[in-house]
Amino acid sequence: MSTAEQVSTANGQTFAYSYSDPWLESVPDVSIWEGVNRSIDRIYQDLGSRQQLQQLLNDCETETVAYLVVRRLEELGDSIQAVSDCLATLERLNINLIALDETIGAGDHSIQRSDLFYLLANIQTSQQRRRLRQGHARNRIKALPPPGKAPYGYKRGKERYTIDRTTAPIVKEFVEHFLLYGSLRGSVRFLQKKYNKKISASTGKRWLTSPVYRGDLVYQTGDVVQNTHAAIISRDEAAQVDRLLRRNRRMPPRTASAPRSLSGLVKCGACQSSMKVSRVAARRSSQPGKEYLYLTPTACLRQPKCRSIPYDQVLKRTIQCICQDLPPAVSAAALPDIDRIKQGLTAQLSAKQAILDQLPDLVTTGILDPDTAELRSYKLRTEMAALQTQLAQLPPVNLKTIAQVVSIPQFWLDLSETERRFYFREFIREIAIVRHDSEWDVQLGFIF
Ligand SMILES: [Zn+2]
C-alpha cells in the first residue's frame, strides 16, 4: 500500500470504481469523484454484478496504475474474503487505495495497512445490514406486504393481504356509515353499538385514510404501490371520504357530528358571532316534552343583545334561498374543467397500465430480465398511485347536475336532518343572518 517507497513510484493513472446494489441504489453520479484531489483517468461502475471490477483488475495488470479511488472498502467484493483478495491484488501491483467515505486513515483518505484490520471488521456488519435492507427492498419492489401483522380486515396471505371475511365487513360498514353521516365520532359510536367493537377516533381516521383499505401498499419509505391486493374501500368511496374529511376540517370541532343540519353553519350578520342551536322546553303543560329550537348568538356583545331566531324559520328560509341562489351561483362560478383534468389523468393512468401489462411478455421474450422488470413495475405502480391521489382530490365532476336536483324544494323537505346536513355542507360555507330592525333574512356563502 502507500508506503514511502511506493509513493515515489506513484506516477501512473488514477482509476475509480463503484459498486451499486440495484435493489437499493442507482449508479452514482460522476460528480462524487470530484472530492479526490487528482484527476480520474477512468471510471469503472458495477450495478449488481462484478464484471467491471474484474475488468479493472485485468487493466491494472497490463497498465501503469498509481491510485484506485472507491467510496467504501466494502464495494470491492461481496464478502470479506473477496474484499481481502482484491486488496491483496492491489498491494501486489503497488496501487494506492483511496476510500472517500471511510472515516479512518490519513487526512487524504488513503488507506494504511494499519487501518485494514479495523476496516475489515466493519465490512462484515455493514454487509449484514445491507442484506437486511436488500430483503426489505425486494419485498417492496415485488409489492409484498411489509413485515408484521395484517391490518384489521385482512389476513396475511402467502404473497399478499387477503380479505378476512369476518372482520372486513366491519371496516366496510364503518366507512359506509361515515359516508352517510360524515361524522368520525358518530361512526366510531355506531361500531361499538352494532358490533361491540371499540376503536379510538384516531384508529377510525386511519381506517378511513389508510392506503391499505384502498388496495394499495405503503412502505416505510413513504412509497405507495397501487392495487397490490383486494380493496375494502372502492376508489369512488375513497374519493368521497377524502372530500368529507377535508370539509369537516373546515367546520369547528364537535359541530361536524351535531345532529342538526344548520349547526355550525350559521353566523349573526350584525354581531359576527356564530350561532348555536339551543332547545327551550314548551311551557304549556298540554304539550309535555315538546321543545322549541332556536338559533342563538354565542358571543354577542351588542346592547341590547341580538335576538334568538326560531330554528325552523331559518331552515325554511335557507331552503328557499338555496333553491333560488344555487343554480346561478354554480353557473357563474369559474369551476375548473374537471372533466378535462379527469380525462387527462385517466389517460396517463391507462398508458402506464398498458406498459405494466407488457412487462410479463418482455420478460418471456428475454428483452427484460426479471429484476429489471420488477423495478420497472414498481416504479410504474408508485407513479400510478400518485396519479390516483390527484384524481381523488378533484371535486365531484357533476356539480352542475347536482345543483339542478338540489334546487327543488321538495328534495330538501324529503330529507332527514342528517341527510340535509350532508348536502348543506357539500355547498354552503356559511349562512349569515342579516338583520333589519326586527326583520331578518339569510345570506348564503357557497363553498365554490
Ligand atoms: Zn348578533
Short mmCIF file of C-alpha atoms and ligand atoms in Angstrom, two decimals:
data_model
loop_
_atom_site.label_atom_id
_atom_site.label_comp_id
_atom_site.label_asym_id
_atom_site.label_seq_id
_atom_site.Cartn_x
_atom_site.Cartn_y
_atom_site.Cartn_z
CA MET A 1 0.00 0.00 0.00
CA SER A 2 1.06 3.55 0.46
CA THR A 3 4.50 3.17 1.96
CA ALA A 4 7.22 5.77 1.34
CA GLU A 5 8.99 3.84 -1.43
CA GLN A 6 5.71 3.19 -3.25
CA VAL A 7 4.66 6.85 -3.13
CA SER A 8 7.85 7.74 -5.00
CA THR A 9 6.83 5.40 -7.80
CA ALA A 10 3.29 6.65 -7.70
CA ASN A 11 3.07 8.16 -11.09
CA GLY A 12 0.58 6.37 -13.17
CA GLN A 13 -3.10 6.55 -13.87
CA THR A 14 -5.87 7.02 -11.33
CA PHE A 15 -8.92 4.80 -11.65
CA ALA A 16 -12.20 4.98 -9.77
CA TYR A 17 -14.52 2.09 -9.02
CA SER A 18 -18.06 1.96 -7.65
CA TYR A 19 -20.39 -0.91 -6.91
CA SER A 20 -24.13 -0.27 -6.58
CA ASP A 21 -26.84 -2.62 -5.45
CA PRO A 22 -29.71 -2.37 -7.97
CA TRP A 23 -32.24 -3.09 -5.20
CA LEU A 24 -31.07 -0.21 -3.07
CA GLU A 25 -29.45 2.47 -5.18
CA SER A 26 -28.57 3.62 -8.65
CA VAL A 27 -25.15 4.16 -10.20
CA PRO A 28 -23.58 7.23 -8.52
CA ASP A 29 -23.18 10.46 -10.40
CA VAL A 30 -19.63 11.13 -11.66
CA SER A 31 -19.55 14.26 -9.51
CA ILE A 32 -18.88 12.11 -6.42
CA TRP A 33 -15.29 11.72 -7.64
CA GLU A 34 -14.72 15.46 -7.56
CA GLY A 35 -13.70 15.15 -3.90
CA VAL A 36 -10.44 13.48 -4.97
CA ASN A 37 -7.54 15.89 -5.37
CA ARG A 38 -6.28 14.18 -8.52
CA SER A 39 -7.80 13.76 -11.92
CA ILE A 40 -9.52 10.45 -12.57
CA ASP A 41 -8.43 8.77 -15.77
CA ARG A 42 -11.12 6.10 -15.93
CA ILE A 43 -14.28 5.14 -14.04
CA TYR A 44 -15.50 1.56 -13.61
CA GLN A 45 -19.07 1.07 -12.42
CA ASP A 46 -20.79 -2.15 -11.47
CA LEU A 47 -24.52 -2.46 -10.92
CA GLY A 48 -25.39 -5.80 -9.36
CA SER A 49 -22.54 -7.81 -10.96
CA ARG A 50 -18.74 -7.71 -10.61
CA GLN A 51 -17.96 -7.61 -14.32
CA GLN A 52 -16.39 -4.14 -14.24
CA LEU A 53 -14.29 -4.94 -11.15
CA GLN A 54 -12.81 -7.89 -13.00
CA GLN A 55 -12.11 -5.65 -15.99
CA LEU A 56 -10.47 -3.10 -13.67
CA LEU A 57 -8.15 -5.71 -12.13
CA ASN A 58 -7.23 -7.02 -15.59
CA ASP A 59 -6.41 -3.48 -16.75
CA CYS A 60 -4.29 -2.91 -13.65
CA GLU A 61 -2.17 -5.92 -14.61
CA THR A 62 -1.37 -4.52 -18.06
CA GLU A 63 -1.33 -0.75 -17.49
CA THR A 64 0.50 1.55 -15.09
CA VAL A 65 -1.89 2.49 -12.33
CA ALA A 66 -0.93 4.54 -9.27
CA TYR A 67 -4.24 5.04 -7.50
CA LEU A 68 -7.59 3.40 -7.16
CA VAL A 69 -10.40 5.51 -5.65
CA VAL A 70 -13.50 3.94 -4.10
CA ARG A 71 -16.21 5.24 -1.77
CA ARG A 72 -16.02 2.40 0.73
CA LEU A 73 -13.78 -0.62 1.00
CA GLU A 74 -16.75 -2.99 1.06
CA GLU A 75 -17.53 -2.12 -2.55
CA LEU A 76 -14.53 -4.20 -3.58
CA GLY A 77 -16.28 -7.53 -3.00
CA ASP A 78 -19.39 -9.36 -1.87
CA SER A 79 -17.68 -10.98 1.11
CA ILE A 80 -14.76 -10.24 3.39
CA GLN A 81 -12.79 -12.89 1.55
CA ALA A 82 -13.45 -11.23 -1.80
CA VAL A 83 -12.51 -7.78 -0.45
CA SER A 84 -9.31 -9.19 1.07
CA ASP A 85 -8.37 -10.90 -2.20
CA CYS A 86 -8.89 -7.68 -4.08
CA LEU A 87 -6.78 -5.73 -1.58
CA ALA A 88 -4.02 -8.33 -1.91
CA THR A 89 -4.02 -7.92 -5.69
CA LEU A 90 -3.82 -4.13 -5.40
CA GLU A 91 -0.93 -4.42 -2.96
CA ARG A 92 0.94 -6.77 -5.21
CA LEU A 93 0.56 -4.25 -8.06
CA ASN A 94 1.71 -1.33 -5.84
CA ILE A 95 -1.56 0.51 -6.29
CA ASN A 96 -2.51 3.05 -3.62
CA LEU A 97 -6.06 2.88 -2.39
CA ILE A 98 -8.17 5.93 -1.56
CA ALA A 99 -11.55 5.40 0.12
CA LEU A 100 -13.61 8.59 0.15
CA ASP A 101 -16.24 7.65 2.71
CA GLU A 102 -14.10 5.77 5.22
CA THR A 103 -13.62 7.85 8.34
CA ILE A 104 -10.33 6.22 9.15
CA GLY A 105 -6.92 6.73 7.55
CA ALA A 106 -4.77 9.73 6.77
CA GLY A 107 -6.47 13.03 6.00
CA ASP A 108 -6.31 12.29 2.29
CA HIS A 109 -8.48 9.13 2.65
CA SER A 110 -5.60 6.91 1.60
CA ILE A 111 -5.73 3.56 3.34
CA GLN A 112 -2.80 2.49 5.52
CA ARG A 113 -2.01 -1.12 6.23
CA SER A 114 -2.67 -0.50 9.93
CA ASP A 115 -6.23 0.54 9.20
CA LEU A 116 -7.17 -2.63 7.36
CA PHE A 117 -7.92 -4.87 10.29
CA TYR A 118 -10.37 -2.35 11.69
CA LEU A 119 -11.97 -1.70 8.30
CA LEU A 120 -12.44 -5.38 7.50
CA ALA A 121 -14.25 -5.89 10.79
CA ASN A 122 -16.59 -3.06 9.84
CA ILE A 123 -17.29 -4.55 6.46
CA GLN A 124 -18.88 -7.62 7.97
CA THR A 125 -21.53 -5.73 9.96
CA SER A 126 -22.13 -3.35 7.12
CA GLN A 127 -22.70 -6.22 4.69
CA GLN A 128 -25.18 -7.86 7.07
CA ARG A 129 -27.09 -4.60 7.34
CA ARG A 130 -27.08 -4.28 3.58
CA ARG A 131 -28.54 -7.79 3.13
CA LEU A 132 -31.35 -6.90 5.55
CA ARG A 133 -32.14 -3.69 3.72
CA GLN A 134 -31.98 -5.59 0.46
CA GLY A 135 -34.60 -8.01 1.78
CA HIS A 136 -36.95 -5.15 2.62
CA ALA A 137 -36.31 -3.52 -0.74
CA ARG A 138 -37.05 -6.79 -2.57
CA ASN A 139 -40.35 -7.06 -0.70
CA ARG A 140 -41.20 -3.54 -1.67
CA ILE A 141 -40.33 -3.97 -5.31
CA LYS A 142 -42.18 -7.28 -5.54
CA ALA A 143 -45.08 -5.46 -3.82
CA LEU A 144 -45.11 -7.93 -0.92
CA PRO A 145 -46.70 -6.70 2.32
CA PRO A 146 -44.32 -5.20 4.88
CA PRO A 147 -43.41 -7.45 7.82
CA GLY A 148 -45.83 -7.69 10.76
CA LYS A 149 -49.47 -8.42 11.37
CA ALA A 150 -52.01 -7.70 8.63
CA PRO A 151 -54.24 -4.68 9.25
CA TYR A 152 -57.72 -5.32 10.74
CA GLY A 153 -59.96 -6.59 7.96
CA TYR A 154 -57.19 -8.55 6.25
CA LYS A 155 -55.31 -11.79 6.69
CA ARG A 156 -51.71 -12.36 5.74
CA GLY A 157 -51.68 -14.48 2.62
CA LYS A 158 -48.60 -16.04 1.12
CA GLU A 159 -47.77 -13.16 -1.21
CA ARG A 160 -50.36 -10.54 -0.36
CA TYR A 161 -53.05 -9.49 2.10
CA THR A 162 -56.36 -11.28 1.63
CA ILE A 163 -59.78 -10.16 2.81
CA ASP A 164 -60.76 -11.51 6.23
CA ARG A 165 -64.41 -12.36 5.74
CA THR A 166 -65.30 -11.90 9.41
CA THR A 167 -63.68 -8.52 10.01
CA ALA A 168 -63.66 -6.83 6.59
CA PRO A 169 -67.45 -6.18 6.64
CA ILE A 170 -66.99 -4.25 9.89
CA VAL A 171 -64.47 -1.92 8.28
CA LYS A 172 -66.75 -1.57 5.27
CA GLU A 173 -69.81 -0.69 7.36
CA PHE A 174 -67.78 1.80 9.33
CA VAL A 175 -66.80 3.57 6.12
CA GLU A 176 -70.34 3.45 4.74
CA HIS A 177 -71.67 4.94 7.96
CA PHE A 178 -69.12 7.73 7.70
CA LEU A 179 -70.07 8.39 4.09
CA LEU A 180 -73.71 8.74 5.05
CA TYR A 181 -73.34 10.91 8.16
CA GLY A 182 -69.94 12.49 7.72
CA SER A 183 -69.04 12.12 11.38
CA LEU A 184 -65.96 10.23 12.51
CA ARG A 185 -67.02 10.03 16.15
CA GLY A 186 -70.54 9.07 15.14
CA SER A 187 -69.19 6.17 13.11
CA VAL A 188 -66.94 5.09 15.99
CA ARG A 189 -70.02 5.02 18.29
CA PHE A 190 -72.00 3.12 15.64
CA LEU A 191 -69.35 0.42 15.53
CA GLN A 192 -69.41 -0.04 19.25
CA LYS A 193 -73.20 -0.19 19.33
CA LYS A 194 -73.64 -2.60 16.45
CA TYR A 195 -70.57 -4.85 16.76
CA ASN A 196 -69.40 -4.07 20.28
CA LYS A 197 -66.14 -3.20 18.57
CA LYS A 198 -64.28 -0.44 20.36
CA ILE A 199 -61.87 1.66 18.34
CA SER A 200 -60.38 5.08 19.03
CA ALA A 201 -61.15 8.07 16.83
CA SER A 202 -57.57 8.00 15.57
CA THR A 203 -57.92 4.35 14.55
CA GLY A 204 -61.15 5.26 12.78
CA LYS A 205 -59.37 8.07 10.98
CA ARG A 206 -56.66 5.62 9.95
CA TRP A 207 -59.24 3.18 8.59
CA LEU A 208 -60.72 5.99 6.51
CA THR A 209 -57.42 7.19 5.10
CA SER A 210 -55.03 4.22 5.04
CA PRO A 211 -53.98 3.19 1.52
CA VAL A 212 -54.18 -0.46 2.63
CA TYR A 213 -58.00 -0.46 2.71
CA ARG A 214 -57.99 1.06 -0.76
CA GLY A 215 -55.97 -1.87 -2.13
CA ASP A 216 -52.55 -0.19 -2.05
CA LEU A 217 -49.45 -0.83 -0.01
CA VAL A 218 -47.48 1.90 1.70
CA TYR A 219 -43.91 1.31 2.80
CA GLN A 220 -41.70 2.93 5.42
CA THR A 221 -40.05 4.91 2.65
CA GLY A 222 -43.43 6.58 2.04
CA ASP A 223 -43.77 4.91 -1.36
CA VAL A 224 -47.30 3.79 -2.20
CA VAL A 225 -47.71 0.86 -4.60
CA GLN A 226 -51.12 0.54 -6.19
CA ASN A 227 -53.52 -2.41 -6.50
CA THR A 228 -51.44 -4.87 -4.54
CA HIS A 229 -54.44 -6.67 -3.00
CA ALA A 230 -58.26 -6.57 -2.87
CA ALA A 231 -59.63 -3.25 -1.63
CA ILE A 232 -62.26 -2.87 1.12
CA ILE A 233 -62.94 0.78 0.16
CA SER A 234 -63.52 1.44 -3.55
CA ARG A 235 -61.76 4.33 -5.31
CA ASP A 236 -65.01 6.28 -5.56
CA GLU A 237 -65.77 5.80 -1.88
CA ALA A 238 -62.21 6.78 -1.03
CA ALA A 239 -62.52 10.00 -3.03
CA GLN A 240 -65.76 10.81 -1.20
CA VAL A 241 -64.16 10.05 2.17
CA ASP A 242 -61.29 12.42 1.36
CA ARG A 243 -63.68 15.19 0.37
CA LEU A 244 -65.73 14.73 3.54
CA LEU A 245 -62.64 14.80 5.74
CA ARG A 246 -61.44 17.98 4.05
CA ARG A 247 -64.86 19.53 4.52
CA ASN A 248 -65.04 18.52 8.18
CA ARG A 249 -61.68 20.20 8.74
CA ARG A 250 -63.32 23.49 7.83
CA MET A 251 -66.06 23.02 10.43
CA PRO A 252 -65.50 23.93 14.08
CA PRO A 253 -64.89 20.70 16.05
CA ARG A 254 -67.92 18.96 17.56
CA THR A 255 -70.37 20.50 15.07
CA ALA A 256 -69.39 18.03 12.36
CA SER A 257 -71.31 15.39 14.26
CA ALA A 258 -74.06 17.59 15.78
CA PRO A 259 -77.50 16.28 14.88
CA ARG A 260 -78.98 19.47 13.41
CA SER A 261 -78.46 20.34 9.76
CA LEU A 262 -77.76 24.03 10.43
CA SER A 263 -75.45 23.61 13.40
CA GLY A 264 -72.03 25.14 12.86
CA LEU A 265 -73.12 26.93 9.68
CA VAL A 266 -74.99 30.00 10.93
CA LYS A 267 -73.43 33.34 11.83
CA CYS A 268 -75.11 36.55 13.00
CA GLY A 269 -74.51 39.24 10.39
CA ALA A 270 -74.98 42.03 12.95
CA CYS A 271 -72.50 40.98 15.67
CA GLN A 272 -70.45 38.43 13.67
CA SER A 273 -70.95 35.87 16.44
CA SER A 274 -71.55 32.27 15.45
CA MET A 275 -75.00 30.95 16.38
CA LYS A 276 -75.69 27.72 18.18
CA VAL A 277 -78.78 25.58 18.28
CA SER A 278 -80.50 25.83 21.67
CA ARG A 279 -83.54 24.00 22.97
CA VAL A 280 -86.30 25.52 25.02
CA ALA A 281 -88.91 23.28 26.61
CA ALA A 282 -92.55 24.25 25.96
CA ARG A 283 -94.19 25.89 28.97
CA ARG A 284 -97.69 24.78 28.26
CA SER A 285 -98.39 21.55 30.07
CA SER A 286 -100.75 20.49 27.27
CA GLN A 287 -97.66 19.52 25.25
CA PRO A 288 -95.33 17.83 27.74
CA GLY A 289 -91.90 17.03 26.37
CA LYS A 290 -92.32 19.28 23.36
CA GLU A 291 -89.36 21.59 22.82
CA TYR A 292 -88.63 24.52 20.57
CA LEU A 293 -85.35 25.06 18.80
CA TYR A 294 -83.70 28.42 18.45
CA LEU A 295 -80.54 29.77 16.91
CA THR A 296 -78.76 31.96 19.47
CA PRO A 297 -75.58 34.05 19.10
CA THR A 298 -72.81 32.54 21.26
CA ALA A 299 -70.77 35.71 21.82
CA CYS A 300 -72.93 38.74 21.11
CA LEU A 301 -71.52 41.96 22.62
CA ARG A 302 -74.28 44.26 21.42
CA GLN A 303 -76.74 46.10 23.72
CA PRO A 304 -79.47 45.03 23.60
CA LYS A 305 -78.26 41.57 22.59
CA CYS A 306 -79.22 40.17 19.18
CA ARG A 307 -82.37 38.14 19.46
CA SER A 308 -82.58 34.39 19.02
CA ILE A 309 -84.43 33.18 15.95
CA PRO A 310 -86.62 30.07 15.67
CA TYR A 311 -84.63 27.28 14.07
CA ASP A 312 -87.41 26.09 11.79
CA GLN A 313 -87.84 29.51 10.23
CA VAL A 314 -84.15 29.79 9.42
CA LEU A 315 -84.18 26.29 7.96
CA LYS A 316 -87.20 27.05 5.81
CA ARG A 317 -85.70 30.32 4.54
CA THR A 318 -82.33 28.61 3.89
CA ILE A 319 -84.02 26.01 1.71
CA GLN A 320 -85.85 28.72 -0.24
CA CYS A 321 -82.59 30.61 -0.77
CA ILE A 322 -80.57 27.59 -1.79
CA CYS A 323 -83.17 26.65 -4.41
CA GLN A 324 -83.14 30.17 -5.77
CA ASP A 325 -79.44 31.10 -5.50
CA LEU A 326 -77.60 27.87 -6.15
CA PRO A 327 -78.16 27.37 -9.91
CA PRO A 328 -77.00 30.90 -10.88
CA ALA A 329 -74.07 30.64 -8.44
CA VAL A 330 -72.93 27.34 -9.92
CA SER A 331 -73.18 28.55 -13.50
CA ALA A 332 -71.34 31.78 -12.65
CA ALA A 333 -68.58 30.05 -10.70
CA ALA A 334 -65.33 29.63 -12.57
CA LEU A 335 -65.18 25.91 -11.88
CA PRO A 336 -62.12 24.30 -13.39
CA ASP A 337 -62.87 21.97 -16.27
CA ILE A 338 -62.89 18.92 -14.03
CA ASP A 339 -63.95 16.66 -16.86
CA ARG A 340 -60.91 17.52 -18.91
CA ILE A 341 -58.48 17.24 -15.99
CA LYS A 342 -60.02 13.90 -15.10
CA GLN A 343 -59.69 12.64 -18.67
CA GLY A 344 -56.04 13.71 -18.74
CA LEU A 345 -55.21 11.88 -15.52
CA THR A 346 -57.17 8.80 -16.59
CA ALA A 347 -55.31 8.72 -19.91
CA GLN A 348 -51.97 8.84 -18.09
CA LEU A 349 -53.14 6.05 -15.80
CA SER A 350 -54.14 3.75 -18.65
CA ALA A 351 -50.91 4.50 -20.54
CA LYS A 352 -48.94 3.33 -17.52
CA GLN A 353 -51.21 0.33 -17.09
CA ALA A 354 -50.55 -0.61 -20.73
CA ILE A 355 -46.79 -0.61 -20.10
CA LEU A 356 -47.33 -2.64 -16.95
CA ASP A 357 -49.30 -5.23 -18.94
CA GLN A 358 -46.47 -5.63 -21.44
CA LEU A 359 -43.81 -6.40 -18.85
CA PRO A 360 -44.51 -10.16 -18.48
CA ASP A 361 -44.15 -10.62 -22.27
CA LEU A 362 -40.91 -8.65 -22.33
CA VAL A 363 -39.53 -10.99 -19.66
CA THR A 364 -40.72 -14.13 -21.52
CA THR A 365 -39.10 -12.95 -24.73
CA GLY A 366 -35.88 -12.15 -22.87
CA ILE A 367 -35.91 -8.43 -23.67
CA LEU A 368 -36.03 -7.61 -19.95
CA ASP A 369 -34.54 -9.67 -17.16
CA PRO A 370 -36.92 -10.36 -14.26
CA ASP A 371 -35.12 -7.97 -11.88
CA THR A 372 -35.33 -5.05 -14.31
CA ALA A 373 -38.98 -5.82 -14.98
CA GLU A 374 -39.74 -5.82 -11.27
CA LEU A 375 -38.01 -2.49 -10.76
CA ARG A 376 -39.90 -1.00 -13.71
CA SER A 377 -43.19 -2.36 -12.48
CA TYR A 378 -42.52 -0.96 -9.02
CA LYS A 379 -41.80 2.49 -10.43
CA LEU A 380 -44.91 2.44 -12.64
CA ARG A 381 -47.13 1.42 -9.76
CA THR A 382 -45.88 4.17 -7.48
CA GLU A 383 -46.41 6.70 -10.26
CA MET A 384 -49.94 5.37 -10.76
CA ALA A 385 -50.67 5.72 -7.04
CA ALA A 386 -49.64 9.39 -7.22
CA LEU A 387 -51.95 9.98 -10.20
CA GLN A 388 -54.79 8.22 -8.41
CA THR A 389 -54.33 10.55 -5.44
CA GLN A 390 -54.57 13.58 -7.73
CA LEU A 391 -57.72 12.12 -9.24
CA ALA A 392 -59.29 11.52 -5.84
CA GLN A 393 -58.75 15.10 -4.78
CA LEU A 394 -60.83 16.55 -7.60
CA PRO A 395 -64.27 17.88 -6.68
CA PRO A 396 -67.27 15.83 -7.87
CA VAL A 397 -67.49 16.16 -11.60
CA ASN A 398 -71.25 16.53 -11.67
CA LEU A 399 -71.62 19.67 -9.53
CA LYS A 400 -73.83 21.27 -12.20
CA THR A 401 -76.09 18.24 -12.35
CA ILE A 402 -76.30 18.01 -8.57
CA ALA A 403 -77.11 21.74 -8.40
CA GLN A 404 -80.19 21.18 -10.57
CA VAL A 405 -81.52 18.41 -8.36
CA VAL A 406 -80.98 20.25 -5.10
CA SER A 407 -82.74 23.37 -6.40
CA ILE A 408 -86.14 21.74 -5.97
CA PRO A 409 -87.68 22.48 -2.52
CA GLN A 410 -89.27 19.04 -2.32
CA PHE A 411 -85.82 17.45 -2.47
CA TRP A 412 -84.91 19.15 0.80
CA LEU A 413 -88.22 18.53 2.52
CA ASP A 414 -87.94 14.80 1.87
CA LEU A 415 -84.59 14.54 3.61
CA SER A 416 -83.86 13.77 7.24
CA GLU A 417 -81.90 16.39 9.16
CA THR A 418 -78.82 14.19 8.92
CA GLU A 419 -79.09 13.88 5.17
CA ARG A 420 -79.82 17.59 4.88
CA ARG A 421 -76.68 18.37 6.84
CA PHE A 422 -74.69 16.24 4.46
CA TYR A 423 -75.93 18.16 1.41
CA PHE A 424 -75.79 21.60 3.00
CA ARG A 425 -72.12 21.10 3.66
CA GLU A 426 -71.47 19.99 0.13
CA PHE A 427 -72.41 23.53 -1.00
CA ILE A 428 -72.63 26.02 1.86
CA ARG A 429 -69.70 27.54 3.67
CA GLU A 430 -71.72 29.86 5.85
CA ILE A 431 -75.24 31.15 6.44
CA ALA A 432 -75.31 34.77 7.64
CA ILE A 433 -78.37 36.21 9.38
CA VAL A 434 -78.89 39.72 8.04
CA ARG A 435 -80.99 41.84 10.40
CA HIS A 436 -83.10 44.90 9.56
CA ASP A 437 -84.74 46.19 12.75
CA SER A 438 -86.88 43.28 13.86
CA GLU A 439 -86.83 41.66 10.41
CA TRP A 440 -84.14 39.26 9.30
CA ASP A 441 -83.13 37.30 6.23
CA VAL A 442 -80.45 34.77 5.39
CA GLN A 443 -77.49 35.20 3.07
CA LEU A 444 -75.72 32.08 1.81
CA GLY A 445 -71.98 31.81 1.30
CA PHE A 446 -71.28 28.99 -1.16
CA ILE A 447 -68.18 26.85 -0.98
CA PHE A 448 -67.06 27.44 -4.56
ZN ZN B 1 -75.82 39.49 16.57
#
